[in-house]
Coordinates of C-alpha atoms and ligand atoms in Angstrom, one line a residue:
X1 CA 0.0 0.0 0.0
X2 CA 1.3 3.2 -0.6
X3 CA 2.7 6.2 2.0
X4 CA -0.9 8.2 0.9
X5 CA -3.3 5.7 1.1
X6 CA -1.4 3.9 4.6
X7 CA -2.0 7.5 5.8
X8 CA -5.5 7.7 4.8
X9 CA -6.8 4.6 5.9
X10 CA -5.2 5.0 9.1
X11 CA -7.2 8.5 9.3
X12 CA -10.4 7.5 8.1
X13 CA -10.6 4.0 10.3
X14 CA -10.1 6.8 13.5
X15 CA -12.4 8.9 12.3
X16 CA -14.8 6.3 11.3
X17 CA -14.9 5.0 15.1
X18 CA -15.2 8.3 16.2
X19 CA -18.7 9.6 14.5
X20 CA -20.3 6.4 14.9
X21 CA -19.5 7.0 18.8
X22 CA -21.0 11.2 18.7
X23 CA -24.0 9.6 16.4
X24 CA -24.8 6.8 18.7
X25 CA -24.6 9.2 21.5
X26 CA -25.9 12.5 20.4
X27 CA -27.8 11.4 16.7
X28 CA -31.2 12.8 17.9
X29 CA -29.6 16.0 18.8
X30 CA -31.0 19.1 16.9
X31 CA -28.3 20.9 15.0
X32 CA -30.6 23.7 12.7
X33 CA -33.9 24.4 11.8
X34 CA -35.7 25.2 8.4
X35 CA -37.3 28.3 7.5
X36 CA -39.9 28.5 4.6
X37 CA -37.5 31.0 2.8
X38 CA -34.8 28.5 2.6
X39 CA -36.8 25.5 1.6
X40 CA -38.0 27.8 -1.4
X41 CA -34.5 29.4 -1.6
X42 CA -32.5 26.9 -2.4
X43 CA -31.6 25.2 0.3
X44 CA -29.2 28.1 1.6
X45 CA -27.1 27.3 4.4
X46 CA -29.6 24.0 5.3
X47 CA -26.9 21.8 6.9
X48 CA -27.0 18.7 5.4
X49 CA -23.9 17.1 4.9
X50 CA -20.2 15.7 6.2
X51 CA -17.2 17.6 4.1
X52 CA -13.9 17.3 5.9
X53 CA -11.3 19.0 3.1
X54 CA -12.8 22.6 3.8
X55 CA -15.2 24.9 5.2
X56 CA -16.8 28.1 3.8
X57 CA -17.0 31.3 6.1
X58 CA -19.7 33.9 5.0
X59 CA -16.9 36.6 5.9
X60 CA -13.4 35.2 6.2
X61 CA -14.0 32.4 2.8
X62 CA -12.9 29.4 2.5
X63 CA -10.1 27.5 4.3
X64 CA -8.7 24.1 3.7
X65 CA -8.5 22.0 6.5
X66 CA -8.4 25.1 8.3
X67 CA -5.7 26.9 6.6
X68 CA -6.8 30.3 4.8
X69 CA -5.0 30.6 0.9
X70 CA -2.6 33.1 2.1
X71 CA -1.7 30.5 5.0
X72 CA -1.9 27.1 2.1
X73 CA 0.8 30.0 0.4
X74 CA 3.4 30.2 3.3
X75 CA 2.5 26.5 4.2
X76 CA 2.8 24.3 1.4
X77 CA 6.0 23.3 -0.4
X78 CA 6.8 24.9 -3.5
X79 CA 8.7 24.0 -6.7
X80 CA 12.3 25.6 -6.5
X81 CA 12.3 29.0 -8.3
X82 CA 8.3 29.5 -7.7
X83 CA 6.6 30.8 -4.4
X84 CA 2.9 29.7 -5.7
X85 CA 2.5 26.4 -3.5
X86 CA 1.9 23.0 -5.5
X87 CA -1.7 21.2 -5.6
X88 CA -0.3 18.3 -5.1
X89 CA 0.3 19.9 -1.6
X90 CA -2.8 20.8 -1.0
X91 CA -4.5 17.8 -2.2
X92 CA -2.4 15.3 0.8
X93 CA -3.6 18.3 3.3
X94 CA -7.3 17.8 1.9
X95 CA -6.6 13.8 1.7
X96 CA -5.3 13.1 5.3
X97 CA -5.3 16.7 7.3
X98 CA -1.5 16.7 7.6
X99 CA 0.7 19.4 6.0
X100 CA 3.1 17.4 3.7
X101 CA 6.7 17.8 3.3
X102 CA 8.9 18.2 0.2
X103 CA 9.4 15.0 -0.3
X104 CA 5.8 14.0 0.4
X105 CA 4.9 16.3 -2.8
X106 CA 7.5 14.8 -5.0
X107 CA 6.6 11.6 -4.2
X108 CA 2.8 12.7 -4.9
X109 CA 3.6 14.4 -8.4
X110 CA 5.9 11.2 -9.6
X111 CA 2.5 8.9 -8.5
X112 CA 0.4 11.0 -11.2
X113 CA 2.8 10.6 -13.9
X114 CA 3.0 6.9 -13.1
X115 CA -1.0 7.2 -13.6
X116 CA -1.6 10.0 -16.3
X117 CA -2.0 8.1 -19.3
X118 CA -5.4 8.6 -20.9
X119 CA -6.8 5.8 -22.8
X120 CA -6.8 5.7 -26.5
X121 CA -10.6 5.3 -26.9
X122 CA -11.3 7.8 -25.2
X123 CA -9.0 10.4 -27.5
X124 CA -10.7 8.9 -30.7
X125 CA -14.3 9.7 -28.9
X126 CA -13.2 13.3 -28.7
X127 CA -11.8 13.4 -31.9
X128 CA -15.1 12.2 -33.5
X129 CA -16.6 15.5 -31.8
X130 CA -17.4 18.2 -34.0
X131 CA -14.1 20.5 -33.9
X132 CA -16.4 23.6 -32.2
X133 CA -17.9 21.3 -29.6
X134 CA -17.8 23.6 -26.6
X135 CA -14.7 21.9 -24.3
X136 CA -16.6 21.2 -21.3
X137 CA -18.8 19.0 -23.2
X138 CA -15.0 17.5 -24.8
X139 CA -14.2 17.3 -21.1
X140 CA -17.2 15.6 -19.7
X141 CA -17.2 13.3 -22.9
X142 CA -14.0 12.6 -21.8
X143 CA -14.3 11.8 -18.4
X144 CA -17.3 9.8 -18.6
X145 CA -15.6 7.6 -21.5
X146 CA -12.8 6.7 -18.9
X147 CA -14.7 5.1 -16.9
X148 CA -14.2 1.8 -18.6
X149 CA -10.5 1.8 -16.7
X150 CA -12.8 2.2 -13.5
X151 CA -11.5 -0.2 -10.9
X152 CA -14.6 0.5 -8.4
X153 CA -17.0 -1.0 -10.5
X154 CA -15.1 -3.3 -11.7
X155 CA -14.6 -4.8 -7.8
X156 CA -18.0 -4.3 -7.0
X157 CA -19.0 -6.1 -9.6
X158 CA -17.0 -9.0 -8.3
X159 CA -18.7 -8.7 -4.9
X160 CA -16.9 -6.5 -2.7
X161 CA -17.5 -6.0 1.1
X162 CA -18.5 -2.3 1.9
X163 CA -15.6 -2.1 4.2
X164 CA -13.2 -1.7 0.9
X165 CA -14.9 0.4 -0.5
X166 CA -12.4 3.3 0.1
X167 CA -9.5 1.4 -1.4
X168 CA -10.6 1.0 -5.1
X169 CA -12.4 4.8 -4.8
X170 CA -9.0 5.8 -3.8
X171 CA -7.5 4.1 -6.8
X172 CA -9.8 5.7 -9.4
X173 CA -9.6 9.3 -7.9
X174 CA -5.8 9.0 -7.8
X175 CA -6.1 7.7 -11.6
X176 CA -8.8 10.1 -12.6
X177 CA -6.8 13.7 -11.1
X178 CA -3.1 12.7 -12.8
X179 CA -5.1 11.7 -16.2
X180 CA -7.2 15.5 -16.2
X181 CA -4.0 17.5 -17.5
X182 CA -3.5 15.0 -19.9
X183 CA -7.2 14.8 -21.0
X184 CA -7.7 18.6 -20.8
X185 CA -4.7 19.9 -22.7
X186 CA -6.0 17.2 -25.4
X187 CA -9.1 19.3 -25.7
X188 CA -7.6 22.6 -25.8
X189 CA -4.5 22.0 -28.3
X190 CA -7.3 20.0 -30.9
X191 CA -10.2 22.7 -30.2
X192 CA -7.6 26.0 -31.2
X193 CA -4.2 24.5 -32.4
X194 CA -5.6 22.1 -35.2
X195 CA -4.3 19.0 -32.6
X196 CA -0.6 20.0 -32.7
X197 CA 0.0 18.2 -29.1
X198 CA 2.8 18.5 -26.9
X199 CA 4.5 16.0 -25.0
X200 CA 4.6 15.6 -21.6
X201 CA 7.7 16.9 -20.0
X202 CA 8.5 14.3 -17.0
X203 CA 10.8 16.2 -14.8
X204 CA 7.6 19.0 -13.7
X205 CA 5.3 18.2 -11.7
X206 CA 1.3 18.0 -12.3
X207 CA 0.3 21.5 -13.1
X208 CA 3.7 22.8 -14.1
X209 CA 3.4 19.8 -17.2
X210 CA -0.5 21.0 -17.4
X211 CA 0.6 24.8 -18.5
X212 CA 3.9 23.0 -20.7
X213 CA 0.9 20.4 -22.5
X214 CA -1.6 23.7 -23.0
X215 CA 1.7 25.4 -24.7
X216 CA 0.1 29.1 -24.2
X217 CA 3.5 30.8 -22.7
X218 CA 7.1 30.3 -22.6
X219 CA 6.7 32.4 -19.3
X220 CA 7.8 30.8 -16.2
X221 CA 5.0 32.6 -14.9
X222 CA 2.3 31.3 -16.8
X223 CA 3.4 27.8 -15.3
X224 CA 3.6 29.8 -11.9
X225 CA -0.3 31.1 -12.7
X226 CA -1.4 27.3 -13.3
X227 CA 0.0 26.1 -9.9
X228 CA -1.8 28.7 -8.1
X229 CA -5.0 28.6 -9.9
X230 CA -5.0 25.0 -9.6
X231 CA -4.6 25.2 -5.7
X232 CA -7.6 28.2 -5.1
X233 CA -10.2 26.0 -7.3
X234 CA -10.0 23.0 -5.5
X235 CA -12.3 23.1 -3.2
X236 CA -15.7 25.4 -1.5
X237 CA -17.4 23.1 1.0
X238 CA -19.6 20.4 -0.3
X239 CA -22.7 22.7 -0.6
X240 CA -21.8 24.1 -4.0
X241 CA -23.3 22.5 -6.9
X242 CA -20.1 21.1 -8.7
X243 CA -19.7 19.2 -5.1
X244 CA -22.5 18.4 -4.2
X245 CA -23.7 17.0 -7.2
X246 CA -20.4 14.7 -7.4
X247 CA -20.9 13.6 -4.2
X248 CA -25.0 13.3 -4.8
X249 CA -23.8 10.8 -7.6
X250 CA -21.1 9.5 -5.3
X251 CA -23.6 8.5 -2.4
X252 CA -25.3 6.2 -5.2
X253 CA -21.7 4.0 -5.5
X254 CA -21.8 5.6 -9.4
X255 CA -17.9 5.4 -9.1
X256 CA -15.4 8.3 -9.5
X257 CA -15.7 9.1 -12.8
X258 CA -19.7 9.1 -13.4
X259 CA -19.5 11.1 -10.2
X260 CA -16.8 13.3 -11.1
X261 CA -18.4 13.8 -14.7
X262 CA -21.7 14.7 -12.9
X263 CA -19.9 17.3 -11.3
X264 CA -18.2 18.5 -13.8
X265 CA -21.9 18.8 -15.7
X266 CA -23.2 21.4 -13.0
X267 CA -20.2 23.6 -12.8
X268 CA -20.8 24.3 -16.7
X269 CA -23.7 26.3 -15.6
X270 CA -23.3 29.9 -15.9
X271 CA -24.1 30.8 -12.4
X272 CA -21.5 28.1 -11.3
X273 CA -18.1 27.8 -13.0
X274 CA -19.2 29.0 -16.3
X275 CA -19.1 32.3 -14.9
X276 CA -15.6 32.7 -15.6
X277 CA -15.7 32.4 -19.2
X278 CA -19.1 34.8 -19.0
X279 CA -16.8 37.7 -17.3
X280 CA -14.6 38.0 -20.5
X281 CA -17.0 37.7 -22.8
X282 CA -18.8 40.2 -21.2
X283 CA -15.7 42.3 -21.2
X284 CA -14.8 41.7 -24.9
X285 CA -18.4 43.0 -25.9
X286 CA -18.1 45.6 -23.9
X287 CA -14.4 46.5 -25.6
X288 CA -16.0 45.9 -29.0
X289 CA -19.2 47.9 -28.7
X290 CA -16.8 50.4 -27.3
X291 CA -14.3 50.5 -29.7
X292 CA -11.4 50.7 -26.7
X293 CA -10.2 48.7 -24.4
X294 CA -9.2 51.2 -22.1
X295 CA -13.1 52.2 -21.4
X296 CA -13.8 55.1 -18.6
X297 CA -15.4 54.7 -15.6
X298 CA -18.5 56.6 -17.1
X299 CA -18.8 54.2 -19.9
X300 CA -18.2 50.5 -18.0
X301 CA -20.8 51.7 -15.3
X302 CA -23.5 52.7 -18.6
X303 CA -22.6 49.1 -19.7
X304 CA -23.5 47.7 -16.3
X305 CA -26.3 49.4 -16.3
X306 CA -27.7 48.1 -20.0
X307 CA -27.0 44.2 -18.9
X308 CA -29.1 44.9 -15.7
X309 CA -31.7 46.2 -17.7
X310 CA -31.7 43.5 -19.8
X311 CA -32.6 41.1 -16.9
X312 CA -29.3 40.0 -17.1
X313 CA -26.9 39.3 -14.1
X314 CA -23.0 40.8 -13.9
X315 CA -21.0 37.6 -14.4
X316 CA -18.2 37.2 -11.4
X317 CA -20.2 39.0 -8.9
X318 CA -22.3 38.2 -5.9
X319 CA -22.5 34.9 -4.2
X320 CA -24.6 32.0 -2.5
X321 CA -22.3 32.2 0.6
X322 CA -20.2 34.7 0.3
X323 CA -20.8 38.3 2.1
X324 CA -17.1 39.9 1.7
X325 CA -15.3 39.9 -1.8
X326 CA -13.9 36.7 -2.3
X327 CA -9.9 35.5 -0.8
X328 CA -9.9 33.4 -4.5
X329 CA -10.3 36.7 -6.3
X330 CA -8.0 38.7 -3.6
X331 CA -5.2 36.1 -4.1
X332 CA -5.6 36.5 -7.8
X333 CA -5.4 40.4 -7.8
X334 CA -2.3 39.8 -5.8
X335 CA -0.7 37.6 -8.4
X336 CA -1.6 40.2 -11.1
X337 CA -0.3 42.9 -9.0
X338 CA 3.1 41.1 -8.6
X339 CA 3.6 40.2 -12.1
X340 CA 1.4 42.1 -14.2
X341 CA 1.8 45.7 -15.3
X342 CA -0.5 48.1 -17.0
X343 CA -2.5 45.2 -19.2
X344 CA -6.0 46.3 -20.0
X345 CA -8.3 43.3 -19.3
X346 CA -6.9 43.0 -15.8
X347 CA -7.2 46.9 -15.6
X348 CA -11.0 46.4 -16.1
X349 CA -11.4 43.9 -13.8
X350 CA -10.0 46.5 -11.0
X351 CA -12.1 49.3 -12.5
X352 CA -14.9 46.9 -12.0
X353 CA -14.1 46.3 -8.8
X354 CA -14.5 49.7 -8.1
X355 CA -17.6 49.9 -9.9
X356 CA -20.1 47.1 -9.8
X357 CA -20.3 46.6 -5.9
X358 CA -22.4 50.1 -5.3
X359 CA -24.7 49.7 -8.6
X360 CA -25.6 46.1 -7.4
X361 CA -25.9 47.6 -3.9
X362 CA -27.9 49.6 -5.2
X363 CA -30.3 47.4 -6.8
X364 CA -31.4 46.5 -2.8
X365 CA -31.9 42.7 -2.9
X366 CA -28.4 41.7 -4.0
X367 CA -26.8 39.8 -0.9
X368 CA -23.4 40.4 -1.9
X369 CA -22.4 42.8 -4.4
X370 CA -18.7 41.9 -4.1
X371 CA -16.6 39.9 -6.8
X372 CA -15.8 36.1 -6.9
X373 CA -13.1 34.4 -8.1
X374 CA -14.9 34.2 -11.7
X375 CA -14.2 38.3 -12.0
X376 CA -10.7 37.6 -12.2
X377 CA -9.7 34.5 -13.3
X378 CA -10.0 35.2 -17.2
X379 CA -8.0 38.6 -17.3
X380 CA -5.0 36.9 -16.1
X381 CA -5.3 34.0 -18.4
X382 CA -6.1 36.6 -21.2
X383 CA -2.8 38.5 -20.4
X384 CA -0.7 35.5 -21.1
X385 CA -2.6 34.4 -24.6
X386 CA -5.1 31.9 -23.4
X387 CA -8.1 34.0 -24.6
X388 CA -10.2 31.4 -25.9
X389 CA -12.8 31.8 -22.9
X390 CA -14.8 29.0 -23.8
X391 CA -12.4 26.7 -22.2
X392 CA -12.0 28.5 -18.8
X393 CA -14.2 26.5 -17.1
X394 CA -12.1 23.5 -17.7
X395 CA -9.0 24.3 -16.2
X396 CA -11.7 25.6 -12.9
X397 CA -12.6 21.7 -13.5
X398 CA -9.5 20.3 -13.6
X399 CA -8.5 22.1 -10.0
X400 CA -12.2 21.4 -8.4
X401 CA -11.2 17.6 -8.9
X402 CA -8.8 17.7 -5.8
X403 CA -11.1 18.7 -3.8
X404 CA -13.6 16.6 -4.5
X405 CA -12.3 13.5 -4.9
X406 CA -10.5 13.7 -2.0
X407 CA -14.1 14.3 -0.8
X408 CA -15.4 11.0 -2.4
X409 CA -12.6 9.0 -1.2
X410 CA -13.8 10.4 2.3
X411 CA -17.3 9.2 2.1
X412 CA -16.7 6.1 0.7
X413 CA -14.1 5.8 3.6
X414 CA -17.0 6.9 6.2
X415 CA -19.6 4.5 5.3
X416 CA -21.7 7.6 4.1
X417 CA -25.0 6.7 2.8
X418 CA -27.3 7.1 -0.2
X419 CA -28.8 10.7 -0.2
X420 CA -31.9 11.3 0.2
X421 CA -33.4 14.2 1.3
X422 CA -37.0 15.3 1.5
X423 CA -39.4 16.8 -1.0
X424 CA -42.3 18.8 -0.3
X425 CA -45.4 19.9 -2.1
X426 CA -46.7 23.4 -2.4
X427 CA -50.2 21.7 -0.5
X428 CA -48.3 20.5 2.0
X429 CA -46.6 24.3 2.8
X430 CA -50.4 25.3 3.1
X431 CA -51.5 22.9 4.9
X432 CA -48.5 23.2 7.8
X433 CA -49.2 27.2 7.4
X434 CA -53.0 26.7 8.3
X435 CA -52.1 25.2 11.4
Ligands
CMX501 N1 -25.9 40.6 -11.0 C1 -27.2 40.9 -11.0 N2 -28.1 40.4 -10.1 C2 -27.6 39.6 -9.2 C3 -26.2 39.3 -9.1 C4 -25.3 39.8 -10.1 N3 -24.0 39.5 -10.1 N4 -26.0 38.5 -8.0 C5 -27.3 38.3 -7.5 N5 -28.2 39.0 -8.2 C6 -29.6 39.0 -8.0 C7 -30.2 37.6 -8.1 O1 -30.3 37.2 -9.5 C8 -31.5 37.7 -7.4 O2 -32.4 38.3 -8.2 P1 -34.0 37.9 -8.2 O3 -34.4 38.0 -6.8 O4 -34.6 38.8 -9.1 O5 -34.0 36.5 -8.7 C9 -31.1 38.6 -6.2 O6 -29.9 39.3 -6.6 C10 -30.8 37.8 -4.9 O7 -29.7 36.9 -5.2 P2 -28.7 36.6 -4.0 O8 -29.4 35.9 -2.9 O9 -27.8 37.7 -3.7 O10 -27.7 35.5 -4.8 P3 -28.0 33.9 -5.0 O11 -27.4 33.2 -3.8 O12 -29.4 33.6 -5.3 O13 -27.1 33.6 -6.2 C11 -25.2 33.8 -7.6 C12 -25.7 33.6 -6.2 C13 -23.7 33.5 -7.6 C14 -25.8 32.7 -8.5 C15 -25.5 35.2 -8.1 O14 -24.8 36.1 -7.3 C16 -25.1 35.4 -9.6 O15 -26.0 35.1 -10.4 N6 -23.9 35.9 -9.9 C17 -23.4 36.1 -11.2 C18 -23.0 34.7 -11.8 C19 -21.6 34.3 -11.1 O16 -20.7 35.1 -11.0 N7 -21.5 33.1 -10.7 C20 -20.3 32.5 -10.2 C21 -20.3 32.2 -8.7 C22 -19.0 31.6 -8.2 C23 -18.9 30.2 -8.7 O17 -19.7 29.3 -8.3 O18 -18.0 29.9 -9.5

């Protein structure tokens, strides 16, 4: 068995022991109650669900395992010559709760070359897409078409005892996240460079040979960008959709990659992960209908203005949970700060910063009027020459992987059961609001 998975089943045989005890002993404790509001509304904040690898604050955002991203930043090991910290860092802190160690990392990144390889079939079932097929459907096609190298299935199939569960989940998760580069620079070299692929370049580690595959940049920081924007996607609690719906599937025993492909299929909608590729369109419209791309202040807030009176909504702002701007979009502002000067996409994203938050205050029933990591993300990518938006929202997908897989591998772990939560009818409101 190897260092990762020791560690883990260690862990989650501790922990295992331990909630069975506090359910046994406190399971008929109250912990929440629901309003009307939130059964209409969503389901925001309900509690409903176990996720170890982070936790959201309304205020503070999210932190991993109880580290905040500036914290994962001075915490987790680097590659020599880079400060951004390495996924592959954060994903053994989500995995087992332990900070890892240098060697811990390399270890981790020489694993997912071991397992990157993605299977033939499922590059010809990509191919046979038509060539403007957007990429998260290429990504999804080609996630879902893995799944015949599923090892899960293939052992429950056989009869396995729920008590292994864990092991084969952990299997196709660890297989799954070091074949995603692989898969996803596949998509984006045959969508926009007529399939002129790149090698892999074995002596990087898993994002670092991601941005080397994508070939956008020669620039060191490019590869620098990837490693940090593949450590702030990872994860946002279980209760956003990309999550929960991989770990909705999950619950079912679908195995890692249905699951992960389910995911992946709500965090294509453009109030989800979409939204980052929605921010730069909106912002080349804007540029074109302009005819600059240095607009005023006057003239971004009149464009504001026209997509809310559309009945539209500003892409990258506001959020389900969020009431502060968000640390994802903070730490990427940083970044740009550090390494970017005068470029005009990012310069709109800080005049829109400036901007958008009053107008959408404004409106009076916007619950946070602040950006998310989506208003960023794009500008950045834009600035080094990947400004084909369409396939933002796979490199967020690549990234949300760690988290939840790690997440799967958890539940599996836990003994967590089917979900099922509870469905009401609109007679049923009235009937509880007569009494
Ligand atoms: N622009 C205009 N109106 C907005 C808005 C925005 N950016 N954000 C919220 N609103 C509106 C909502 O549409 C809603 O209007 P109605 O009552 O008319 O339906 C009202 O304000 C209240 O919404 P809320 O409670 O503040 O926000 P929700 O929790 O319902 O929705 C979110 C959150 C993210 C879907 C919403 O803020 C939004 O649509 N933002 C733009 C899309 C976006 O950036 N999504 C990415 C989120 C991050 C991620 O998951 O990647």
């Amino acid at each position: 068995m190897d260092r990762l998975k020791e560690a883990f089943y260690i862990k989650s045989l501790e922990l295992k022991n331990e909630m069975r005890q506090v359910l046994k002993e406190h399971g008929s404790r109250k912990m929440d109650e629901v309003s009307l509001q939130q059964i209409f509304g969503g389901m925001r904040g309900v509690k409903s669900m176990i996720w170890e690898t982070s936790a959201l604050d309304p205020v503070e955002g999210i932190r991993f395992r109880g580290l905040s991203i500036p914290e994962l930043k001075d915490k987790l090991p680097s590659r020599e010559g880079d400060t951004e910290p390495l996924p592959e860092g954060l994903f053994w802190l989500m995995l087992i709760g332990e900070l890892p160690t240098e060697e811990d990392v390399n270890w981790l990144s020489d694993d997912w070359e071991r397992r990157r390889n993605v299977p033939e079939h499922t590059l010809r079932v990509i191919d046979s897409l038509p060539i403007d097929t957007h990429p998260m459907t290429q990504f999804i096609t080609g996630i879902s078409s893995m799944q015949t190298n599923g090892i899960f299935t293939k052992r429950y199939a056989e009869g396995m005892s729920k008590s292994d569960y864990w092991d084969p989940m952990y299997e196709d998760a660890m297989n799954l996240i070091a074949s995603l580069p692989t898969l996803a620079a596949y998509i984006y070299r045959r969508s926009y460079f007529k399939g002129e692929h790149i090698a892999p370049d074995d002596t990087l580690d898993w994002a670092g040979n991601f941005a080397h595959m994508l070939g956008v940049s020669d620039n060191p920081k490019f590869m620098s960008l990837m490693r940090m924007y593949m450590t702030i996607h990872a994860d946002h609690e279980g209760g956003n959709a990309s999550a929960h719906t991989t770990h909705l599937v999950g619950s079912t025993l679908s195995d890692p990659y249905f699951s992960f492909a389910a995911g992946m299929t709500s965090l294509a909608g453009p109030l989800h992960g979409l939204a980052n590729q929605e921010v730069i369109k909106w912002i080349f419209n804007m540029v074109e209908e302009l005819g600059t791309n240095e607009p005023t202040d006057d003239q971004i807030r009149k464009f504001v203005h026209e997509t809310l009176g559309k009945g539209q909504v500003i892409p990258g702002f506001g959020h389900a949970v969020l009431r502060r701007p968000d640390p994802r979009f903070i730490a990427l502002k940083r970044f740009a700060e550090e390494n970017i000067e005068n470029d005009p996409t990012v310069n709109i994203v800080w005049k829109m910063f400036e901007i958008v938050p009053p107008i959408l205050q404004g409106l009076g029933k916007v619950k946070n009027p602040w950006p998310n990591v989506d208003a960023h993300s794009g500008s950045i990518l834009v600035h080094y020459g990947l400004d084909q938006y369409q396939y933002y929202t796979v490199l967020f997908g690549v990234s949300r992987a760690l988290g939840v897989l790690a997440s799967l591998c958890w539940s599996r772990a836990l003994g967590m059961p089917l979900e099922r939560p509870k469905s009401v009818t609109y007679d049923w409101i009235k009937t509880q609001l007569a009494k």
